[in-house]
Amino acid sequence: MNTKLLKDTPEDLQTAADLLRSGQLVAFPTETVYGLGADARLETSVKAIFEAKGRPADNPLIVHISDLSMLNDIVTEIPDLARKLAEAFWPGALTMIFPKADCIPLVTSGGLNTVGVRMPSHPMAQKLIQLSGCPIAAPSANRSGLPSPTTARHVMDDMNGRISAVLDGGQCEIGVESTVICFDDPETVHILRPGLYSVEDFQPFARHVYVDKAVYTQIAPDAKAASPGMKYKHYSPNAKILPVDAPDFNSFVNYVLSHQIENTYCLLFDSDPEIEGVPCLHYGDDGLHQAHDLFFRFRELDEKGAKLVYVRMPRENTRASLSVYNRLMRAAGFEVMKL
Ligand code: TXA
Ligand code: MG
């Protein structure tokens, strides 16, 4: 299959929409990461997403919509709290879990009777959904297990020859995937996967807000996870990622200099100085910049042939920093070098 690279033009967007309507797979930019889309209602097309990614069949897909009438079509119940959050955070980087309607097949929901729904804010994603008229099922457009793609080139690196087209919208603004939440009861927000939005952002709307323990710890592969995606090793480049929890920069440097193997790299904060004798990349100083850069740097490290990467731990565990912490820990298999 020859994968077309499409641009942000009316003709190319129409081509992408037509491909989706005819059951083909099209990758597209969102404000978080690139998604690999198919009509969420078409069983065969959705199956093709799982094949192209090499994704386990029990890991459900997020369905992307462009307006609230589409939500009514694909879910059977919308809690009041969800309506309030939709008003506050949509279009945007928030995915909410609802009981699914029959038009969403079980392949899409990974066998669950619920469906995750998100209204993305990226103009190309919105146009694609509107032009196609389809609710679009789209996981991140990486091969399963690799870091999510934040540029069209990353998608091509993973998917060239496997899918019909990639819409190029430049680099994604946020850089980590959406926040995924469900509702345990009418007043409780349960965060299954942190993203740009976290506990502090939902507190004004809900009496209880909490983060699933799978965000902080490794779940056994045979355990039942609230969000199936949380049990799989994820987001990791080929290089071994080792976060180093050091009291200060000097102790970080001392540790690295005495524990180098071939092709050792460091992933530092922007404000950290270079380390003589060790190649270093930088990934921002605060949660927002780190979220933006993390997956990009992971892929860059693989391109450079890094074998081992010592990473400075995010300084905080709130808001966007929680998502950075979570992706880093998952990439490291939850192993940390505590000094
Ligand atoms: O920002 C994003 O969310 C991107 C863009 C493309 O929208 N998509 C994305 O999809 O990250 P994916 O498939 O890579 O991650 C979806 C996560 C998985 O961890 C999955 O288990 C969880 O959402 N999820 C989806 N539907 C669910 C459901 N019905 N119940 C529980 N978890 C669900
Ligand atoms: Mg993913």
mmCIF file of N, CA, C and O in Angstrom, residues 265-335:
data_model
loop_
_atom_site.group_PDB
_atom_site.id
_atom_site.type_symbol
_atom_site.label_atom_id
_atom_site.label_comp_id
_atom_site.label_asym_id
_atom_site.label_seq_id
_atom_site.Cartn_x
_atom_site.Cartn_y
_atom_site.Cartn_z
ATOM 1 N N TYR A 265 23.118 8.319 26.930
ATOM 2 C CA TYR A 265 22.678 9.702 26.724
ATOM 3 C C TYR A 265 22.030 10.207 28.013
ATOM 4 O O TYR A 265 21.674 9.414 28.888
ATOM 5 N N CYS A 266 21.872 11.530 28.078
ATOM 6 C CA CYS A 266 21.092 12.117 29.170
ATOM 7 C C CYS A 266 19.947 12.927 28.598
ATOM 8 O O CYS A 266 20.084 13.564 27.551
ATOM 9 N N LEU A 267 18.813 12.901 29.298
ATOM 10 C CA LEU A 267 17.692 13.770 28.960
ATOM 11 C C LEU A 267 17.517 14.717 30.143
ATOM 12 O O LEU A 267 17.112 14.304 31.234
ATOM 13 N N LEU A 268 17.863 15.997 29.897
ATOM 14 C CA LEU A 268 17.967 16.982 30.984
ATOM 15 C C LEU A 268 16.874 18.039 30.869
ATOM 16 O O LEU A 268 16.212 18.162 29.840
ATOM 17 N N PHE A 269 16.748 18.841 31.915
ATOM 18 C CA PHE A 269 15.893 20.024 31.838
ATOM 19 C C PHE A 269 16.570 21.054 30.924
ATOM 20 O O PHE A 269 17.789 21.029 30.724
ATOM 21 N N ASP A 270 15.785 21.994 30.400
ATOM 22 C CA ASP A 270 16.351 23.027 29.526
ATOM 23 C C ASP A 270 17.407 23.857 30.257
ATOM 24 O O ASP A 270 18.404 24.272 29.669
ATOM 25 N N SER A 271 17.183 24.101 31.545
ATOM 26 C CA SER A 271 18.086 24.993 32.274
ATOM 27 C C SER A 271 19.338 24.274 32.784
ATOM 28 O O SER A 271 20.235 24.909 33.327
ATOM 29 N N ASP A 272 19.402 22.937 32.619
ATOM 30 C CA ASP A 272 20.601 22.208 33.046
ATOM 31 C C ASP A 272 21.750 22.472 32.069
ATOM 32 O O ASP A 272 21.522 22.508 30.854
ATOM 33 N N PRO A 273 22.988 22.597 32.576
ATOM 34 C CA PRO A 273 24.131 22.730 31.664
ATOM 35 C C PRO A 273 24.453 21.391 30.998
ATOM 36 O O PRO A 273 23.991 20.340 31.463
ATOM 37 N N GLU A 274 25.242 21.430 29.930
ATOM 38 C CA GLU A 274 25.690 20.194 29.280
ATOM 39 C C GLU A 274 26.592 19.424 30.239
ATOM 40 O O GLU A 274 27.166 19.997 31.173
ATOM 41 N N ILE A 275 26.725 18.124 30.010
ATOM 42 C CA ILE A 275 27.645 17.327 30.828
ATOM 43 C C ILE A 275 28.805 16.895 29.936
ATOM 44 O O ILE A 275 28.576 16.244 28.907
ATOM 45 N N GLU A 276 30.007 17.268 30.327
ATOM 46 C CA GLU A 276 31.150 16.977 29.446
ATOM 47 C C GLU A 276 31.343 15.469 29.301
ATOM 48 O O GLU A 276 31.364 14.742 30.291
ATOM 49 N N GLY A 277 31.452 15.022 28.065
ATOM 50 C CA GLY A 277 31.709 13.605 27.820
ATOM 51 C C GLY A 277 30.446 12.759 27.673
ATOM 52 O O GLY A 277 30.546 11.578 27.338
ATOM 53 N N VAL A 278 29.267 13.345 27.906
ATOM 54 C CA VAL A 278 28.018 12.583 27.731
ATOM 55 C C VAL A 278 27.080 13.405 26.837
ATOM 56 O O VAL A 278 26.773 14.551 27.160
ATOM 57 N N PRO A 279 26.628 12.815 25.703
ATOM 58 C CA PRO A 279 25.699 13.569 24.855
ATOM 59 C C PRO A 279 24.358 13.777 25.568
ATOM 60 O O PRO A 279 23.836 12.840 26.184
ATOM 61 N N CYS A 280 23.845 15.014 25.493
ATOM 62 C CA CYS A 280 22.621 15.353 26.232
ATOM 63 C C CYS A 280 21.563 15.948 25.314
ATOM 64 O O CYS A 280 21.873 16.745 24.433
ATOM 65 N N LEU A 281 20.302 15.577 25.549
ATOM 66 C CA LEU A 281 19.165 16.283 24.956
ATOM 67 C C LEU A 281 18.402 16.919 26.105
ATOM 68 O O LEU A 281 18.540 16.511 27.259
ATOM 69 N N HIS A 282 17.570 17.902 25.777
ATOM 70 C CA HIS A 282 16.841 18.624 26.821
ATOM 71 C C HIS A 282 15.337 18.520 26.566
ATOM 72 O O HIS A 282 14.912 18.417 25.423
ATOM 73 N N TYR A 283 14.540 18.559 27.627
ATOM 74 C CA TYR A 283 13.085 18.409 27.445
ATOM 75 C C TYR A 283 12.266 19.387 28.285
ATOM 76 O O TYR A 283 11.213 19.030 28.806
ATOM 77 N N GLY A 284 12.683 20.629 28.343
ATOM 78 C CA GLY A 284 11.848 21.626 29.018
ATOM 79 C C GLY A 284 12.141 21.731 30.500
ATOM 80 O O GLY A 284 12.878 20.916 31.072
ATOM 81 N N ASP A 285 11.566 22.749 31.116
ATOM 82 C CA ASP A 285 11.772 22.990 32.552
ATOM 83 C C ASP A 285 10.497 22.792 33.358
ATOM 84 O O ASP A 285 10.545 22.580 34.560
ATOM 85 N N ASP A 286 9.340 22.915 32.703
ATOM 86 C CA ASP A 286 8.073 22.777 33.438
ATOM 87 C C ASP A 286 7.188 21.763 32.716
ATOM 88 O O ASP A 286 7.490 21.336 31.605
ATOM 89 N N GLY A 287 6.097 21.402 33.387
ATOM 90 C CA GLY A 287 5.209 20.345 32.889
ATOM 91 C C GLY A 287 4.753 20.544 31.449
ATOM 92 O O GLY A 287 4.777 19.609 30.655
ATOM 93 N N LEU A 288 4.369 21.754 31.097
ATOM 94 C CA LEU A 288 3.840 21.989 29.751
ATOM 95 C C LEU A 288 4.893 21.747 28.683
ATOM 96 O O LEU A 288 4.632 21.091 27.668
ATOM 97 N N HIS A 289 6.108 22.277 28.915
ATOM 98 C CA HIS A 289 7.180 22.085 27.926
ATOM 99 C C HIS A 289 7.651 20.638 27.895
ATOM 100 O O HIS A 289 7.979 20.104 26.835
ATOM 101 N N GLN A 290 7.687 20.026 29.057
ATOM 102 C CA GLN A 290 8.129 18.630 29.101
ATOM 103 C C GLN A 290 7.137 17.721 28.385
ATOM 104 O O GLN A 290 7.521 16.803 27.661
ATOM 105 N N ALA A 291 5.835 17.999 28.571
ATOM 106 C CA ALA A 291 4.808 17.223 27.855
ATOM 107 C C ALA A 291 4.998 17.408 26.346
ATOM 108 O O ALA A 291 4.952 16.451 25.572
ATOM 109 N N HIS A 292 5.245 18.631 25.951
ATOM 110 C CA HIS A 292 5.407 18.939 24.529
ATOM 111 C C HIS A 292 6.592 18.192 23.924
ATOM 112 O O HIS A 292 6.541 17.719 22.791
ATOM 113 N N ASP A 293 7.688 18.068 24.688
ATOM 114 C CA ASP A 293 8.941 17.544 24.128
ATOM 115 C C ASP A 293 9.180 16.052 24.340
ATOM 116 O O ASP A 293 9.973 15.447 23.612
ATOM 117 N N LEU A 294 8.570 15.456 25.375
ATOM 118 C CA LEU A 294 8.998 14.124 25.822
ATOM 119 C C LEU A 294 9.038 13.073 24.712
ATOM 120 O O LEU A 294 10.077 12.448 24.465
ATOM 121 N N PHE A 295 7.909 12.856 24.033
ATOM 122 C CA PHE A 295 7.869 11.799 23.008
ATOM 123 C C PHE A 295 8.758 12.141 21.826
ATOM 124 O O PHE A 295 9.373 11.264 21.218
ATOM 125 N N PHE A 296 8.829 13.419 21.505
ATOM 126 C CA PHE A 296 9.711 13.871 20.421
ATOM 127 C C PHE A 296 11.151 13.479 20.736
ATOM 128 O O PHE A 296 11.872 12.931 19.904
ATOM 129 N N ARG A 297 11.576 13.737 21.963
ATOM 130 C CA ARG A 297 12.955 13.403 22.370
ATOM 131 C C ARG A 297 13.176 11.898 22.400
ATOM 132 O O ARG A 297 14.246 11.420 22.027
ATOM 133 N N PHE A 298 12.189 11.147 22.854
ATOM 134 C CA PHE A 298 12.321 9.681 22.863
ATOM 135 C C PHE A 298 12.649 9.181 21.455
ATOM 136 O O PHE A 298 13.533 8.349 21.265
ATOM 137 N N ARG A 299 11.909 9.691 20.476
ATOM 138 C CA ARG A 299 12.147 9.235 19.103
ATOM 139 C C ARG A 299 13.505 9.713 18.591
ATOM 140 O O ARG A 299 14.191 8.988 17.875
ATOM 141 N N GLU A 300 13.887 10.920 18.981
ATOM 142 C CA GLU A 300 15.191 11.449 18.578
ATOM 143 C C GLU A 300 16.312 10.576 19.163
ATOM 144 O O GLU A 300 17.315 10.299 18.494
ATOM 145 N N LEU A 301 16.150 10.157 20.403
ATOM 146 C CA LEU A 301 17.164 9.318 21.061
ATOM 147 C C LEU A 301 17.343 8.008 20.304
ATOM 148 O O LEU A 301 18.471 7.541 20.107
ATOM 149 N N ASP A 302 16.247 7.423 19.840
ATOM 150 C CA ASP A 302 16.354 6.197 19.051
ATOM 151 C C ASP A 302 17.069 6.454 17.732
ATOM 152 O O ASP A 302 17.902 5.656 17.302
ATOM 153 N N GLU A 303 16.749 7.586 17.099
ATOM 154 C CA GLU A 303 17.414 7.908 15.831
ATOM 155 C C GLU A 303 18.917 8.062 16.019
ATOM 156 O O GLU A 303 19.707 7.757 15.140
ATOM 157 N N LYS A 304 19.326 8.563 17.185
ATOM 158 C CA LYS A 304 20.745 8.764 17.462
ATOM 159 C C LYS A 304 21.427 7.461 17.889
ATOM 160 O O LYS A 304 22.631 7.423 18.080
ATOM 161 N N GLY A 305 20.643 6.414 18.098
ATOM 162 C CA GLY A 305 21.218 5.130 18.484
ATOM 163 C C GLY A 305 21.500 5.011 19.972
ATOM 164 O O GLY A 305 22.341 4.207 20.390
ATOM 165 N N ALA A 306 20.796 5.791 20.798
ATOM 166 C CA ALA A 306 20.993 5.705 22.250
ATOM 167 C C ALA A 306 20.642 4.303 22.750
ATOM 168 O O ALA A 306 19.699 3.684 22.267
ATOM 169 N N LYS A 307 21.468 3.787 23.681
ATOM 170 C CA LYS A 307 21.179 2.467 24.281
ATOM 171 C C LYS A 307 20.620 2.637 25.696
ATOM 172 O O LYS A 307 19.788 1.857 26.139
ATOM 173 N N LEU A 308 21.142 3.666 26.391
ATOM 174 C CA LEU A 308 20.740 3.897 27.775
ATOM 175 C C LEU A 308 20.572 5.404 27.964
ATOM 176 O O LEU A 308 21.447 6.172 27.555
ATOM 177 N N VAL A 309 19.451 5.795 28.559
ATOM 178 C CA VAL A 309 19.184 7.228 28.728
ATOM 179 C C VAL A 309 18.861 7.520 30.197
ATOM 180 O O VAL A 309 17.885 6.996 30.739
ATOM 181 N N TYR A 310 19.715 8.327 30.817
ATOM 182 C CA TYR A 310 19.424 8.790 32.175
ATOM 183 C C TYR A 310 18.588 10.056 32.078
ATOM 184 O O TYR A 310 18.972 11.011 31.395
ATOM 185 N N VAL A 311 17.446 10.067 32.774
ATOM 186 C CA VAL A 311 16.501 11.181 32.636
ATOM 187 C C VAL A 311 16.339 11.901 33.970
ATOM 188 O O VAL A 311 16.173 11.257 35.014
ATOM 189 N N ARG A 312 16.374 13.218 33.919
ATOM 190 C CA ARG A 312 16.038 14.010 35.109
ATOM 191 C C ARG A 312 14.549 13.843 35.398
ATOM 192 O O ARG A 312 13.711 13.979 34.511
ATOM 193 N N MET A 313 14.210 13.555 36.673
ATOM 194 C CA MET A 313 12.808 13.360 37.062
ATOM 195 C C MET A 313 12.078 14.696 37.059
ATOM 196 O O MET A 313 12.621 15.692 37.540
ATOM 197 N N PRO A 314 10.815 14.726 36.579
ATOM 198 C CA PRO A 314 10.039 15.962 36.695
ATOM 199 C C PRO A 314 9.998 16.410 38.159
ATOM 200 O O PRO A 314 9.931 15.567 39.059
ATOM 201 N N ARG A 315 10.065 17.722 38.396
ATOM 202 C CA ARG A 315 10.166 18.222 39.776
ATOM 203 C C ARG A 315 8.849 18.145 40.523
ATOM 204 O O ARG A 315 8.790 18.144 41.729
ATOM 205 N N GLU A 316 7.729 18.140 39.768
ATOM 206 C CA GLU A 316 6.417 18.173 40.416
ATOM 207 C C GLU A 316 5.570 17.025 39.933
ATOM 208 O O GLU A 316 5.905 16.339 38.978
ATOM 209 N N ASN A 317 4.444 16.865 40.603
ATOM 210 C CA ASN A 317 3.535 15.788 40.248
ATOM 211 C C ASN A 317 2.117 16.299 40.109
ATOM 212 O O ASN A 317 1.159 15.624 40.453
ATOM 213 N N THR A 318 1.982 17.527 39.635
ATOM 214 C CA THR A 318 0.653 18.120 39.495
ATOM 215 C C THR A 318 0.405 18.499 38.036
ATOM 216 O O THR A 318 1.328 18.554 37.244
ATOM 217 N N ARG A 319 -0.851 18.735 37.713
ATOM 218 C CA ARG A 319 -1.265 19.184 36.377
ATOM 219 C C ARG A 319 -0.521 18.424 35.278
ATOM 220 O O ARG A 319 -0.392 17.214 35.339
ATOM 221 N N ALA A 320 0.021 19.153 34.260
ATOM 222 C CA ALA A 320 0.657 18.469 33.138
ATOM 223 C C ALA A 320 1.862 17.638 33.592
ATOM 224 O O ALA A 320 2.196 16.622 32.970
ATOM 225 N N SER A 321 2.509 18.039 34.702
ATOM 226 C CA SER A 321 3.674 17.274 35.180
ATOM 227 C C SER A 321 3.310 15.846 35.548
ATOM 228 O O SER A 321 4.135 14.941 35.428
ATOM 229 N N LEU A 322 2.072 15.642 36.004
ATOM 230 C CA LEU A 322 1.659 14.281 36.348
ATOM 231 C C LEU A 322 1.642 13.397 35.089
ATOM 232 O O LEU A 322 2.016 12.234 35.147
ATOM 233 N N SER A 323 1.236 13.975 33.960
ATOM 234 C CA SER A 323 1.221 13.179 32.729
ATOM 235 C C SER A 323 2.651 12.864 32.281
ATOM 236 O O SER A 323 2.929 11.769 31.794
ATOM 237 N N VAL A 324 3.555 13.814 32.471
ATOM 238 C CA VAL A 324 4.953 13.587 32.093
ATOM 239 C C VAL A 324 5.543 12.489 32.978
ATOM 240 O O VAL A 324 6.178 11.542 32.499
ATOM 241 N N TYR A 325 5.305 12.611 34.289
ATOM 242 C CA TYR A 325 5.766 11.611 35.247
ATOM 243 C C TYR A 325 5.239 10.232 34.848
ATOM 244 O O TYR A 325 5.987 9.255 34.767
ATOM 245 N N ASN A 326 3.933 10.159 34.546
ATOM 246 C CA ASN A 326 3.305 8.884 34.207
ATOM 247 C C ASN A 326 3.914 8.267 32.933
ATOM 248 O O ASN A 326 4.258 7.086 32.901
ATOM 249 N N ARG A 327 4.090 9.075 31.871
ATOM 250 C CA ARG A 327 4.635 8.527 30.614
ATOM 251 C C ARG A 327 6.081 8.090 30.798
ATOM 252 O O ARG A 327 6.515 7.081 30.258
ATOM 253 N N LEU A 328 6.826 8.878 31.569
ATOM 254 C CA LEU A 328 8.229 8.548 31.817
ATOM 255 C C LEU A 328 8.327 7.239 32.601
ATOM 256 O O LEU A 328 9.126 6.348 32.278
ATOM 257 N N MET A 329 7.506 7.111 33.647
ATOM 258 C CA MET A 329 7.536 5.904 34.473
ATOM 259 C C MET A 329 7.114 4.675 33.673
ATOM 260 O O MET A 329 7.681 3.595 33.829
ATOM 261 N N ARG A 330 6.121 4.839 32.800
ATOM 262 C CA ARG A 330 5.686 3.700 31.984
ATOM 263 C C ARG A 330 6.791 3.319 31.009
ATOM 264 O O ARG A 330 7.030 2.134 30.771
ATOM 265 N N ALA A 331 7.462 4.332 30.441
ATOM 266 C CA ALA A 331 8.549 4.041 29.499
ATOM 267 C C ALA A 331 9.690 3.315 30.210
ATOM 268 O O ALA A 331 10.406 2.523 29.619
ATOM 269 N N ALA A 332 9.840 3.607 31.503
ATOM 270 C CA ALA A 332 10.924 3.006 32.284
ATOM 271 C C ALA A 332 10.479 1.712 32.961
ATOM 272 O O ALA A 332 11.241 1.131 33.742
ATOM 273 N N GLY A 333 9.255 1.269 32.682
ATOM 274 C CA GLY A 333 8.736 0.092 33.368
ATOM 275 C C GLY A 333 8.685 0.313 34.876
ATOM 276 O O GLY A 333 8.831 -0.624 35.654
ATOM 277 N N PHE A 334 8.510 1.553 35.305
ATOM 278 C CA PHE A 334 8.391 1.965 36.709
ATOM 279 C C PHE A 334 9.672 1.774 37.525
ATOM 280 O O PHE A 334 9.653 1.811 38.748
ATOM 281 N N GLU A 335 10.806 1.597 36.820
ATOM 282 C CA GLU A 335 12.089 1.499 37.529
ATOM 283 C C GLU A 335 12.706 2.899 37.640
ATOM 284 O O GLU A 335 12.776 3.623 36.656
#
